[in-house]
GROMACS .gro file of C-alpha atoms in nm:
model
  408
    1LYS     CA    1   0.649  -5.808   7.734
    2GLY     CA    2   0.739  -5.458   7.845
    3TYR     CA    3   1.028  -5.451   7.604
    4GLU     CA    4   0.801  -5.571   7.326
    5ASN     CA    5   0.568  -5.280   7.397
    6LEU     CA    6   0.870  -5.044   7.394
    7LYS     CA    7   0.974  -5.179   7.057
    8LYS     CA    8   0.623  -5.131   6.924
    9THR     CA    9   0.625  -4.774   7.053
   10LEU     CA   10   0.963  -4.710   6.887
   11LEU     CA   11   0.840  -4.856   6.560
   12ARG     CA   12   0.528  -4.637   6.567
   13ARG     CA   13   0.747  -4.333   6.633
   14ARG     CA   14   0.979  -4.435   6.353
   15GLU     CA   15   0.686  -4.453   6.114
   16GLU     CA   16   0.578  -4.105   6.225
   17LEU     CA   17   0.934  -3.971   6.181
   18GLU     CA   18   0.973  -4.132   5.840
   19GLU     CA   19   0.648  -3.970   5.731
   20LEU     CA   20   0.770  -3.639   5.875
   21ARG     CA   21   1.105  -3.687   5.700
   22ASP     CA   22   0.930  -3.750   5.369
   23GLU     CA   23   0.722  -3.436   5.420
   24ASN     CA   24   1.035  -3.237   5.508
   25SER     CA   25   1.220  -3.380   5.209
   26GLU     CA   26   0.931  -3.284   4.979
   27ALA     CA   27   0.914  -2.935   5.133
   28ASP     CA   28   1.291  -2.905   5.098
   29ARG     CA   29   1.268  -3.008   4.732
   30GLN     CA   30   0.992  -2.757   4.668
   31ILE     CA   31   1.189  -2.480   4.838
   32SER     CA   32   1.499  -2.582   4.641
   33ASP     CA   33   1.306  -2.580   4.312
   34SER     CA   34   1.147  -2.245   4.396
   35LEU     CA   35   1.484  -2.102   4.501
   36SER     CA   36   1.648  -2.228   4.183
   37GLY     CA   37   1.368  -2.082   3.970
   38ASN     CA   38   1.381  -1.751   4.151
   39LEU     CA   39   1.761  -1.733   4.118
   40GLN     CA   40   1.727  -1.800   3.745
   41GLU     CA   41   1.458  -1.533   3.722
   42ILE     CA   42   1.685  -1.290   3.912
   43GLU     CA   43   1.969  -1.360   3.667
   44GLU     CA   44   1.737  -1.300   3.371
   45GLY     CA   45   1.596  -0.990   3.541
   46GLU     CA   46   1.942  -0.848   3.603
   47ASP     CA   47   2.033  -0.911   3.237
   48LYS     CA   48   1.712  -0.736   3.133
   49ALA     CA   49   1.780  -0.447   3.374
   50GLU     CA   50   2.130  -0.407   3.232
   51ARG     CA   51   1.995  -0.402   2.877
   52LEU     CA   52   1.731  -0.148   2.975
   53ARG     CA   53   1.995   0.061   3.155
   54THR     CA   54   2.209   0.061   2.837
   55LYS     CA   55   1.912   0.151   2.616
   56LEU     CA   56   1.808   0.429   2.854
   57SER     CA   57   2.162   0.569   2.851
   58GLU     CA   58   2.169   0.557   2.470
   59LEU     CA   59   1.824   0.715   2.449
   60GLU     CA   60   1.923   0.986   2.695
   61SER     CA   61   2.224   1.072   2.475
   62SER     CA   62   2.008   1.062   2.163
   63ILE     CA   63   1.745   1.288   2.326
   64ALA     CA   64   2.016   1.535   2.426
   65LYS     CA   65   2.156   1.530   2.072
   66THR     CA   66   1.811   1.573   1.918
   67SER     CA   67   1.736   1.861   2.159
   68GLN     CA   68   2.063   2.028   2.061
   69ASN     CA   69   1.983   1.977   1.691
   70ILE     CA   70   1.640   2.134   1.748
   71LYS     CA   71   1.800   2.428   1.926
   72ASP     CA   72   2.056   2.475   1.648
   73LYS     CA   73   1.787   2.446   1.379
   74GLU     CA   74   1.561   2.694   1.560
   75GLU     CA   75   1.848   2.941   1.590
   76GLN     CA   76   1.938   2.892   1.223
   77LEU     CA   77   1.571   2.925   1.127
   78ALA     CA   78   1.545   3.250   1.325
   79ARG     CA   79   1.854   3.386   1.147
   80GLU     CA   80   1.726   3.287   0.805
   81ARG     CA   81   1.381   3.431   0.876
   82LEU     CA   82   1.547   3.752   0.987
   83GLU     CA   83   1.756   3.763   0.669
   84ALA     CA   84   1.451   3.673   0.456
   85GLY     CA   85   1.263   3.955   0.628
   86ARG     CA   86   1.547   4.195   0.551
   87ILE     CA   87   1.549   4.086   0.186
   88GLN     CA   88   1.168   4.112   0.170
   89THR     CA   89   1.184   4.465   0.310
   90ARG     CA   90   1.456   4.566   0.062
   91LEU     CA   91   1.265   4.401  -0.223
   92HIS     CA   92   0.945   4.576  -0.125
   93THR     CA   93   1.128   4.910  -0.114
   94ILE     CA   94   1.285   4.864  -0.457
   95GLU     CA   95   0.963   4.730  -0.609
   96GLU     CA   96   0.784   5.038  -0.480
   97MET     CA   97   1.057   5.250  -0.636
   98GLU     CA   98   1.003   5.063  -0.962
   99SER     CA   99   0.625   5.086  -0.949
  100ASN     CA  100   0.652   5.456  -0.868
  101TYR     CA  101   0.922   5.501  -1.134
  102GLU     CA  102   1.153   5.662  -0.886
  103GLY     CA  103   1.479   5.764  -1.051
  104TYR     CA  104   1.294   5.852  -1.370
  105ASN     CA  105   1.219   6.209  -1.468
  106LEU     CA  106   0.888   6.372  -1.384
  107GLY     CA  107   0.746   6.324  -1.733
  108VAL     CA  108   0.807   5.949  -1.729
  109ARG     CA  109   0.665   5.912  -1.376
  110SER     CA  110   0.354   6.113  -1.465
  111LEU     CA  111   0.294   5.936  -1.796
  112MET     CA  112   0.343   5.582  -1.668
  113LYS     CA  113   0.106   5.643  -1.379
  114ARG     CA  114  -0.152   5.773  -1.626
  115ASP     CA  115  -0.172   5.434  -1.801
  116LEU     CA  116  -0.248   5.570  -2.149
  117SER     CA  117  -0.339   5.322  -2.421
  118GLY     CA  118  -0.065   5.230  -2.668
  119ILE     CA  119   0.216   5.295  -2.420
  120ARG     CA  120   0.428   4.978  -2.388
  121GLY     CA  121   0.674   5.101  -2.128
  122VAL     CA  122   1.013   5.252  -2.065
  123THR     CA  123   1.313   5.107  -2.252
  124ALA     CA  124   1.487   5.029  -1.921
  125GLU     CA  125   1.205   4.804  -1.804
  126LEU     CA  126   1.134   4.626  -2.133
  127MET     CA  127   1.474   4.463  -2.166
  128GLU     CA  128   1.670   4.214  -1.961
  129VAL     CA  129   2.041   4.271  -1.911
  130PRO     CA  130   2.269   3.981  -1.808
  131LYS     CA  131   2.425   4.016  -1.466
  132GLY     CA  132   2.751   4.207  -1.475
  133TYR     CA  133   2.663   4.418  -1.778
  134GLU     CA  134   2.403   4.648  -1.618
  135LEU     CA  135   2.642   4.940  -1.571
  136ALA     CA  136   2.785   4.903  -1.924
  137VAL     CA  137   2.440   4.911  -2.089
  138GLU     CA  138   2.308   5.185  -1.861
  139THR     CA  139   2.611   5.402  -1.931
  140ALA     CA  140   2.591   5.339  -2.305
  141MET     CA  141   2.222   5.422  -2.324
  142GLY     CA  142   2.233   5.722  -2.093
  143ALA     CA  143   1.916   5.927  -2.112
  144SER     CA  144   1.764   5.690  -2.369
  145LEU     CA  145   1.698   5.450  -2.080
  146GLN     CA  146   1.402   5.677  -2.010
  147ASN     CA  147   1.271   5.674  -2.367
  148VAL     CA  148   0.916   5.543  -2.385
  149ILE     CA  149   0.822   5.273  -2.633
  150CYS     CA  150   0.474   5.303  -2.780
  151GLU     CA  151   0.276   5.120  -3.046
  152SER     CA  152   0.239   5.396  -3.306
  153ASP     CA  153   0.291   5.761  -3.390
  154LYS     CA  154  -0.066   5.837  -3.280
  155ASP     CA  155   0.007   5.697  -2.937
  156ALA     CA  156   0.321   5.914  -2.919
  157LYS     CA  157   0.121   6.226  -3.017
  158ARG     CA  158  -0.143   6.153  -2.754
  159ALA     CA  159   0.126   6.114  -2.489
  160VAL     CA  160   0.301   6.436  -2.593
  161LYS     CA  161  -0.029   6.615  -2.563
  162PHE     CA  162  -0.064   6.481  -2.208
  163LEU     CA  163   0.283   6.609  -2.118
  164LYS     CA  164   0.207   6.953  -2.258
  165GLU     CA  165  -0.129   6.987  -2.090
  166ASN     CA  166   0.013   6.887  -1.754
  167ARG     CA  167   0.346   7.062  -1.802
  168VAL     CA  168   0.536   6.766  -1.658
  169GLY     CA  169   0.838   6.758  -1.889
  170ARG     CA  170   0.960   6.610  -2.213
  171ILE     CA  171   1.002   6.249  -2.325
  172THR     CA  172   1.147   6.082  -2.631
  173PHE     CA  173   0.898   5.833  -2.776
  174LEU     CA  174   0.992   5.532  -2.987
  175PRO     CA  175   0.693   5.409  -3.194
  176ILE     CA  176   0.730   5.041  -3.282
  177THR     CA  177   0.572   5.093  -3.624
  178SER     CA  178   0.802   5.379  -3.715
  179ILE     CA  179   1.153   5.312  -3.582
  180ARG     CA  180   1.386   5.153  -3.835
  181ALA     CA  181   1.739   5.047  -3.760
  182GLY     CA  182   1.979   4.819  -3.945
  183LYS     CA  183   2.225   4.593  -3.773
  184GLN     CA  184   2.576   4.732  -3.761
  185SER     CA  185   2.829   4.507  -3.930
  186ILE     CA  186   3.169   4.469  -3.772
  187ASN     CA  187   3.488   4.336  -3.921
  188ASP     CA  188   3.648   4.010  -3.813
  189LYS     CA  189   3.946   4.187  -3.663
  190ILE     CA  190   3.722   4.340  -3.395
  191LYS     CA  191   3.516   4.022  -3.343
  192ASP     CA  192   3.830   3.811  -3.307
  193ASP     CA  193   3.996   4.044  -3.059
  194LYS     CA  194   4.041   3.888  -2.713
  195GLY     CA  195   3.895   4.198  -2.549
  196PHE     CA  196   3.573   4.194  -2.752
  197VAL     CA  197   3.271   4.061  -2.562
  198GLY     CA  198   2.987   4.127  -2.804
  199MET     CA  199   2.747   4.384  -2.942
  200ALA     CA  200   2.521   4.524  -2.672
  201VAL     CA  201   2.208   4.456  -2.880
  202ASP     CA  202   2.304   4.088  -2.897
  203ILE     CA  203   2.375   4.064  -2.525
  204VAL     CA  204   2.056   4.216  -2.387
  205LYS     CA  205   1.723   4.031  -2.421
  206PHE     CA  206   1.390   4.175  -2.532
  207ASP     CA  207   1.072   4.082  -2.720
  208LYS     CA  208   1.132   4.007  -3.086
  209GLU     CA  209   0.892   4.283  -3.195
  210LEU     CA  210   1.115   4.537  -3.019
  211ALA     CA  211   1.426   4.439  -3.215
  212ASN     CA  212   1.428   4.758  -3.422
  213ILE     CA  213   1.392   4.970  -3.108
  214TYR     CA  214   1.690   4.819  -2.931
  215SER     CA  215   1.896   4.802  -3.251
  216TYR     CA  216   1.833   5.174  -3.281
  217LEU     CA  217   1.944   5.229  -2.921
  218LEU     CA  218   2.231   4.978  -2.892
  219GLY     CA  219   2.312   4.869  -3.246
  220ARG     CA  220   2.637   5.067  -3.255
  221VAL     CA  221   2.749   4.984  -2.897
  222ALA     CA  222   3.013   4.714  -2.841
  223ILE     CA  223   3.091   4.576  -2.497
  224VAL     CA  224   3.458   4.500  -2.427
  225LYS     CA  225   3.646   4.358  -2.131
  226ASP     CA  226   3.835   4.670  -2.020
  227MET     CA  227   3.941   5.023  -2.109
  228ASP     CA  228   4.263   4.912  -2.285
  229SER     CA  229   4.052   4.692  -2.515
  230ALA     CA  230   3.811   4.982  -2.574
  231ILE     CA  231   4.092   5.222  -2.668
  232ARG     CA  232   4.264   4.966  -2.890
  233LEU     CA  233   3.948   4.869  -3.078
  234SER     CA  234   3.825   5.227  -3.111
  235LYS     CA  235   4.122   5.295  -3.339
  236ILE     CA  236   4.006   5.032  -3.591
  237SER     CA  237   3.631   5.066  -3.546
  238GLN     CA  238   3.374   5.167  -3.797
  239GLY     CA  239   3.183   5.423  -3.595
  240LEU     CA  240   3.124   5.200  -3.291
  241ARG     CA  241   3.113   5.305  -2.930
  242PHE     CA  242   3.297   5.078  -2.687
  243VAL     CA  243   3.183   5.038  -2.329
  244THR     CA  244   3.337   4.836  -2.045
  245PRO     CA  245   3.154   4.650  -1.762
  246GLU     CA  246   3.282   4.928  -1.533
  247GLY     CA  247   3.097   5.190  -1.741
  248GLU     CA  248   3.390   5.354  -1.923
  249ILE     CA  249   3.306   5.463  -2.279
  250VAL     CA  250   3.544   5.519  -2.569
  251ASN     CA  251   3.387   5.675  -2.877
  252ALA     CA  252   3.506   5.626  -3.233
  253SER     CA  253   3.626   5.983  -3.218
  254GLY     CA  254   3.863   5.887  -2.937
  255ALA     CA  255   3.670   6.064  -2.659
  256ILE     CA  256   3.684   5.874  -2.329
  257THR     CA  257   3.419   5.895  -2.058
  258GLY     CA  258   3.461   5.736  -1.716
  259GLY     CA  259   3.431   5.774  -1.337
  260ALA     CA  260   3.166   5.673  -1.083
  261TYR     CA  261   2.809   5.768  -1.001
  262LYS     CA  262   2.766   5.940  -0.668
  263ASN     CA  263   2.426   5.785  -0.603
  264LYS     CA  264   2.413   5.424  -0.721
  265SER     CA  265   2.052   5.382  -0.611
  266ALA     CA  266   1.945   5.586  -0.912
  267ASN     CA  267   2.101   5.331  -1.151
  268LEU     CA  268   1.788   5.195  -1.317
  269LEU     CA  269   1.924   4.870  -1.462
  270GLU     CA  270   2.121   4.779  -1.151
  271ARG     CA  271   1.806   4.837  -0.949
  272LYS     CA  272   1.614   4.606  -1.180
  273ALA     CA  273   1.892   4.348  -1.156
  274GLU     CA  274   1.886   4.381  -0.777
  275ILE     CA  275   1.515   4.299  -0.780
  276GLY     CA  276   1.593   3.980  -0.968
  277ASP     CA  277   1.874   3.893  -0.727
  278LEU     CA  278   1.656   3.970  -0.427
  279GLU     CA  279   1.371   3.758  -0.565
  280LYS     CA  280   1.611   3.468  -0.622
  281GLY     CA  281   1.763   3.516  -0.278
  282LEU     CA  282   1.421   3.537  -0.113
  283LYS     CA  283   1.305   3.225  -0.298
  284ALA     CA  284   1.618   3.041  -0.187
  285TYR     CA  285   1.568   3.153   0.175
  286ASN     CA  286   1.199   3.058   0.166
  287LEU     CA  287   1.286   2.714   0.029
  288SER     CA  288   1.554   2.679   0.294
  289ILE     CA  289   1.309   2.795   0.564
  290ASP     CA  290   1.042   2.551   0.444
  291LYS     CA  291   1.300   2.272   0.446
  292MET     CA  292   1.416   2.367   0.797
  293VAL     CA  293   1.056   2.386   0.922
  294GLU     CA  294   1.001   2.035   0.784
  295GLU     CA  295   1.328   1.915   0.940
  296LEU     CA  296   1.230   2.076   1.270
  297SER     CA  297   0.893   1.907   1.256
  298LYS     CA  298   1.063   1.570   1.199
  299LEU     CA  299   1.315   1.640   1.477
  300LYS     CA  300   1.039   1.733   1.721
  301ALA     CA  301   0.839   1.424   1.622
  302ARG     CA  302   1.154   1.220   1.676
  303GLN     CA  303   1.209   1.391   2.010
  304THR     CA  304   0.852   1.305   2.113
  305ASP     CA  305   0.899   0.944   2.005
  306GLU     CA  306   1.230   0.921   2.190
  307ARG     CA  307   1.081   1.070   2.507
  308ASP     CA  308   0.782   0.834   2.486
  309MET     CA  309   1.018   0.542   2.439
  310PHE     CA  310   1.234   0.669   2.726
  311ASN     CA  311   0.928   0.690   2.953
  312ASP     CA  312   0.814   0.340   2.851
  313LEU     CA  313   1.161   0.194   2.908
  314SER     CA  314   1.191   0.382   3.239
  315SER     CA  315   0.860   0.234   3.350
  316ASP     CA  316   0.976  -0.112   3.237
  317PHE     CA  317   1.307  -0.061   3.420
  318ARG     CA  318   1.130   0.044   3.743
  319GLU     CA  319   0.899  -0.256   3.718
  320THR     CA  320   1.196  -0.487   3.653
  321ASP     CA  321   1.388  -0.336   3.944
  322LEU     CA  322   1.090  -0.374   4.178
  323ASN     CA  323   1.046  -0.735   4.067
  324LEU     CA  324   1.418  -0.798   4.125
  325ASN     CA  325   1.397  -0.656   4.476
  326ARG     CA  326   1.089  -0.870   4.543
  327LEU     CA  327   1.264  -1.181   4.412
  328LYS     CA  328   1.580  -1.109   4.612
  329SER     CA  329   1.371  -1.066   4.925
  330LEU     CA  330   1.187  -1.388   4.844
  331VAL     CA  331   1.517  -1.572   4.786
  332GLU     CA  332   1.647  -1.455   5.123
  333SER     CA  333   1.326  -1.577   5.285
  334GLU     CA  334   1.354  -1.909   5.100
  335LYS     CA  335   1.715  -1.948   5.208
  336ILE     CA  336   1.606  -1.902   5.570
  337ARG     CA  337   1.322  -2.153   5.519
  338ALA     CA  338   1.562  -2.395   5.349
  339GLU     CA  339   1.803  -2.363   5.639
  340GLU     CA  340   1.523  -2.418   5.892
  341GLN     CA  341   1.395  -2.711   5.686
  342SER     CA  342   1.743  -2.859   5.674
  343LYS     CA  343   1.776  -2.828   6.051
  344SER     CA  344   1.435  -2.987   6.097
  345LEU     CA  345   1.531  -3.270   5.863
  346LYS     CA  346   1.855  -3.321   6.053
  347ARG     CA  347   1.661  -3.337   6.379
  348VAL     CA  348   1.428  -3.597   6.229
  349GLU     CA  349   1.722  -3.796   6.093
  350SER     CA  350   1.895  -3.771   6.431
  351GLU     CA  351   1.584  -3.890   6.611
  352LEU     CA  352   1.542  -4.172   6.359
  353ALA     CA  353   1.903  -4.274   6.420
  354GLU     CA  354   1.836  -4.266   6.794
  355ILE     CA  355   1.520  -4.476   6.750
  356ASP     CA  356   1.713  -4.723   6.534
  357LYS     CA  357   1.971  -4.743   6.806
  358GLN     CA  358   1.710  -4.789   7.076
  359THR     CA  359   1.528  -5.046   6.862
  360GLU     CA  360   1.850  -5.232   6.805
  361GLU     CA  361   1.923  -5.226   7.179
  362ALA     CA  362   1.567  -5.342   7.251
  363ASP     CA  363   1.609  -5.623   6.997
  364GLU     CA  364   1.933  -5.725   7.156
  365LEU     CA  365   1.778  -5.709   7.502
  366ILE     CA  366   1.472  -5.902   7.394
  367LEU     CA  367   1.695  -6.161   7.227
  368LYS     CA  368   1.900  -6.186   7.542
  369LEU     CA  369   1.588  -6.216   7.754
  370ASN     CA  370   1.443  -6.474   7.518
  371ASN     CA  371   1.764  -6.674   7.541
  372GLN     CA  372   1.761  -6.646   7.913
  373ALA     CA  373   1.393  -6.745   7.922
  374GLU     CA  374   1.459  -7.039   7.695
  375LYS     CA  375   1.751  -7.147   7.916
  376LEU     CA  376   1.535  -7.113   8.223
  377GLN     CA  377   1.260  -7.304   8.051
  378ASN     CA  378   1.501  -7.581   7.971
  379GLU     CA  379   1.623  -7.585   8.326
  380ILE     CA  380   1.265  -7.588   8.448
  381LYS     CA  381   1.190  -7.877   8.216
  382LYS     CA  382   1.502  -8.058   8.340
  383ILE     CA  383   1.404  -7.992   8.699
  384GLN     CA  384   1.054  -8.110   8.625
  385SER     CA  385   1.196  -8.422   8.461
  386ASN     CA  386   1.430  -8.483   8.757
  387THR     CA  387   1.141  -8.420   8.993
  388GLU     CA  388   0.929  -8.673   8.814
  389THR     CA  389   1.215  -8.929   8.829
  390VAL     CA  390   1.260  -8.865   9.200
  391LEU     CA  391   0.888  -8.892   9.253
  392ARG     CA  392   0.881  -9.219   9.068
  393GLU     CA  393   1.174  -9.343   9.270
  394ILE     CA  394   0.996  -9.233   9.584
  395ASP     CA  395   0.683  -9.406   9.467
  396SER     CA  396   0.886  -9.720   9.392
  397ILE     CA  397   1.059  -9.712   9.728
  398LYS     CA  398   0.726  -9.653   9.896
  399ALA     CA  399   0.575  -9.946   9.710
  400GLU     CA  400   0.863 -10.169   9.811
  401THR     CA  401   0.836 -10.045  10.164
  402ASP     CA  402   0.463 -10.115  10.169
  403LYS     CA  403   0.524 -10.460  10.023
  404ALA     CA  404   0.789 -10.537  10.280
  405SER     CA  405   0.558 -10.428  10.557
  406GLU     CA  406   0.290 -10.661  10.438
  407GLY     CA  407   0.537 -10.956  10.438
  408VAL     CA  408   0.625 -10.901  10.796
   0.00000   0.00000   0.00000
C-alpha cells in the first residue's frame, strides 16, 4: 500500500511537471517567435539605416556642391555688378557730356541749352552711324558735325540773333525748307572696285525729311576700305572725296589728310557710338545679373530643401539607430531568457525522466510484491486446505477412538 501511495505521488508530480513543461514550451515558443521577429526587424532596420546613411552621404555631397555653386554665383554676381556699375558710371559721364554738349563749340552749347523753337538739333546727334565708320564720317564732315539743323530760315535768323546778342560764337545753320542737294552719281568702275564700301550718305541713317541735309553734307563722300583704295579711286573720281575707316582722306585734287587725334574723347560720333555700346553692354549685364539673381534664388531654395531633407533624414537615421540598439538589447535579453528557459525545460524533462524511472521501478516492485503476495496467498490457501484435511483426519480418528472406547 505504501508503494501504491508512492506511485500516486509520482503520478501527481508527473502531471505537475508535464503542465510546467507545457508552460515552458509555450514560453520558449513565444520567446523564439519574439526573437525571430526582432532579428527580422533588426535586419530590416540595418538595411534602412544603410540606405539612410547612403542618402545622407549623397545629400551631404549635394549640399556641399550647391553651397560651392552659390559661392561661385555670388562671386560672379559681385563681379558683374561691379562691372555694371563701372559701365553705368561711364555711361552717366558720357550722357552728361552729351546733354551738356561737351566737345561742341560755345555757340552750339549755348544755343542747345536755350531750347529755341524750330531748332531740330546738331547734325552729329541727328544721324546714326554704323559701328566702325564713326571716325570716317566724323573726319569727312569735320566742322559740319556742329552745324545746326532747323526748320526754316526764320528759325535760323532767330538763332543767329541769339548768338549775336549773347556773343557766344558762330554757327552754320541748315534750314530743312531751304537746303537742296542732288545725289552724286558715280560710275560703275568706282562702284565695282573691291575697295569701294559705299557712299557715306547711303551708309549713315537719318530721318527721311533730313535727306537733303545729309546729302548736302555727305553726298560727295565715298567710304573705302583703305588708303590705297582711296588713292587709286581718287584718280578716276568725279569730284568725290574718299575717306577710310581710319580717318584718312584723299580729295579729288590728290590732297591726302591723315594722322591721329590727340584727344579721342572729343570725337563726337565715337562718343555717341560708345553710348550705344555702353547701353547694350549695361542691358546685357543687367539681364545677366537678373538671371544670376534668379539662379541664386533657386540655388538657395534648393539648398534650404536639401538641408531640410538632410535634417529629416538625420532624425530618421537617429530614430532608426536608437530602435536598432533597443532591439539588439532586447534580443540579447531574449537570448538569455531563451537559454534560461531551455535550462528550465531540461530540468523538467530530467525530472520527468527520473519520475518515469521511479514509477517504472515502483511498478516493478509492486508487481513483484503482488506476485509474492499471490504466492503467499496460494501457500496460505494450501496450508489452510492441508490444515482442514488434517483436522478432518483428526476428527475422524477421534470419532473412531470414541467409538472404540464405547465398544470396550
